[in-house]
Amino acid sequence: PNGWGATAPYYYTTAGGAKASLPSMEFVVLDGGEYPFEAALNPRQWIDARGPCYEVTQGELCRTPYQSAQDKPAFIALLASLREVPLSSTPLSAADIERLFQNPKEGQND
């Protein structure tokens, strides 16, 4: 959502070398003050007191309590985008994504 930032997706690795099967990622309101509204995809540790979690296609999306009137609709949009079912099991290449951004109508029948 507008005004949000995100970390690059990463996979947790334990000290013993075991790698997480799902990616983790943090989302935060960029100008959220001292305690900004945050959401985390597949956080390594998230206690219930910090806020609720929701099932998404790629695991679990957790959030802190809403801080402003804009936080709830922005989080709902983020949650909906992560609940989408993939239309294909074949990942797009960077060139494919760039092509679709330049000509969005091209991907309507894919």
Short mmCIF file of C-alpha atoms in Angstrom, two decimals, residues 1-107:
data_model
loop_
_atom_site.label_atom_id
_atom_site.label_comp_id
_atom_site.label_asym_id
_atom_site.label_seq_id
_atom_site.Cartn_x
_atom_site.Cartn_y
_atom_site.Cartn_z
CA PRO A 1 0.00 0.00 0.00
CA ASN A 2 1.02 3.65 -0.44
CA GLY A 3 3.30 4.84 2.33
CA TRP A 4 4.48 1.34 3.22
CA GLY A 5 7.89 -0.24 2.93
CA ALA A 6 8.93 -3.89 2.93
CA THR A 7 12.02 -6.00 3.39
CA ALA A 8 13.14 -8.30 0.62
CA PRO A 9 11.79 -11.83 1.14
CA TYR A 10 14.23 -14.13 2.92
CA TYR A 11 14.33 -17.68 4.30
CA TYR A 12 15.28 -18.19 7.93
CA THR A 13 18.16 -20.61 8.48
CA THR A 14 18.80 -22.23 11.86
CA ALA A 15 22.22 -22.50 13.46
CA GLY A 16 22.20 -26.15 12.40
CA GLY A 17 21.67 -25.18 8.76
CA ALA A 18 17.97 -26.07 8.37
CA LYS A 19 16.26 -23.63 6.02
CA ALA A 20 12.63 -22.49 6.34
CA SER A 21 10.31 -23.81 3.63
CA LEU A 22 8.36 -20.52 3.35
CA PRO A 23 9.69 -16.99 2.86
CA SER A 24 9.55 -14.32 5.57
CA MET A 25 9.08 -10.62 4.98
CA GLU A 26 8.24 -7.51 7.04
CA PHE A 27 5.91 -4.68 6.03
CA VAL A 28 5.75 -1.34 7.86
CA VAL A 29 4.13 2.09 7.53
CA LEU A 30 7.09 4.34 6.67
CA ASP A 31 5.87 7.45 8.51
CA GLY A 32 4.20 5.63 11.40
CA GLY A 33 5.84 7.46 14.27
CA GLU A 34 7.54 5.81 17.23
CA TYR A 35 5.36 2.65 17.10
CA PRO A 36 4.40 2.17 13.44
CA PHE A 37 1.80 -0.34 12.28
CA GLU A 38 3.61 -3.50 11.16
CA ALA A 39 2.79 -6.75 9.42
CA ALA A 40 5.01 -9.81 9.01
CA LEU A 41 4.81 -12.73 6.60
CA ASN A 42 5.85 -15.97 8.32
CA PRO A 43 7.53 -14.34 11.30
CA ARG A 44 9.98 -16.58 13.13
CA GLN A 45 8.52 -15.66 16.51
CA TRP A 46 5.20 -13.90 17.02
CA ILE A 47 3.40 -13.89 20.36
CA ASP A 48 -0.41 -13.58 20.44
CA ALA A 49 -0.19 -10.45 22.58
CA ARG A 50 1.54 -8.67 19.70
CA GLY A 51 -1.48 -9.09 17.39
CA PRO A 52 -3.45 -11.60 15.32
CA CYS A 53 -2.23 -13.79 12.44
CA TYR A 54 -4.10 -14.85 9.29
CA GLU A 55 -3.60 -17.75 6.89
CA VAL A 56 -2.39 -16.74 3.42
CA THR A 57 -1.24 -18.64 0.34
CA GLN A 58 2.41 -18.44 1.44
CA GLY A 59 1.91 -19.23 5.13
CA GLU A 60 0.83 -16.74 7.76
CA LEU A 61 0.52 -12.94 7.84
CA CYS A 62 0.60 -11.34 11.31
CA ARG A 63 -0.11 -7.74 12.28
CA THR A 64 0.22 -5.34 15.18
CA PRO A 65 -2.89 -3.43 16.36
CA TYR A 66 -4.13 -0.75 13.97
CA GLN A 67 -2.67 2.67 14.76
CA SER A 68 -4.58 4.91 12.33
CA ALA A 69 -7.71 4.95 10.18
CA GLN A 70 -5.55 4.18 7.11
CA ASP A 71 -3.95 1.06 8.61
CA LYS A 72 -6.99 -1.24 8.46
CA PRO A 73 -7.86 -0.79 4.74
CA ALA A 74 -4.17 -0.95 3.79
CA PHE A 75 -3.72 -4.19 5.75
CA ILE A 76 -6.88 -5.68 4.22
CA ALA A 77 -5.51 -4.93 0.74
CA LEU A 78 -2.18 -6.54 1.67
CA LEU A 79 -3.95 -9.56 3.17
CA ALA A 80 -6.16 -9.98 0.08
CA SER A 81 -3.16 -9.81 -2.24
CA LEU A 82 -1.43 -12.60 -0.29
CA ARG A 83 -4.54 -14.78 -0.29
CA GLU A 84 -4.73 -14.89 -4.07
CA VAL A 85 -4.40 -18.33 -5.61
CA PRO A 86 -1.62 -18.56 -8.19
CA LEU A 87 -2.92 -19.05 -11.72
CA SER A 88 0.15 -20.97 -12.80
CA SER A 89 2.79 -23.13 -11.21
CA THR A 90 5.38 -21.71 -13.64
CA PRO A 91 7.11 -18.64 -12.17
CA LEU A 92 7.50 -15.57 -14.37
CA SER A 93 10.96 -14.40 -15.28
CA ALA A 94 12.03 -10.82 -14.62
CA ALA A 95 11.74 -10.16 -18.38
CA ASP A 96 8.16 -11.52 -18.40
CA ILE A 97 7.18 -9.29 -15.47
CA GLU A 98 8.76 -6.23 -17.11
CA ARG A 99 6.92 -7.02 -20.36
CA LEU A 100 3.58 -7.30 -18.53
CA PHE A 101 4.13 -4.00 -16.70
CA GLN A 102 4.82 -2.28 -20.01
CA ASN A 103 1.77 -3.85 -21.70
CA PRO A 104 -0.74 -5.01 -19.04
CA LYS A 105 -3.36 -6.09 -21.59
CA GLU A 106 -0.92 -8.69 -22.93
CA GLY A 107 -1.30 -10.87 -19.82
#
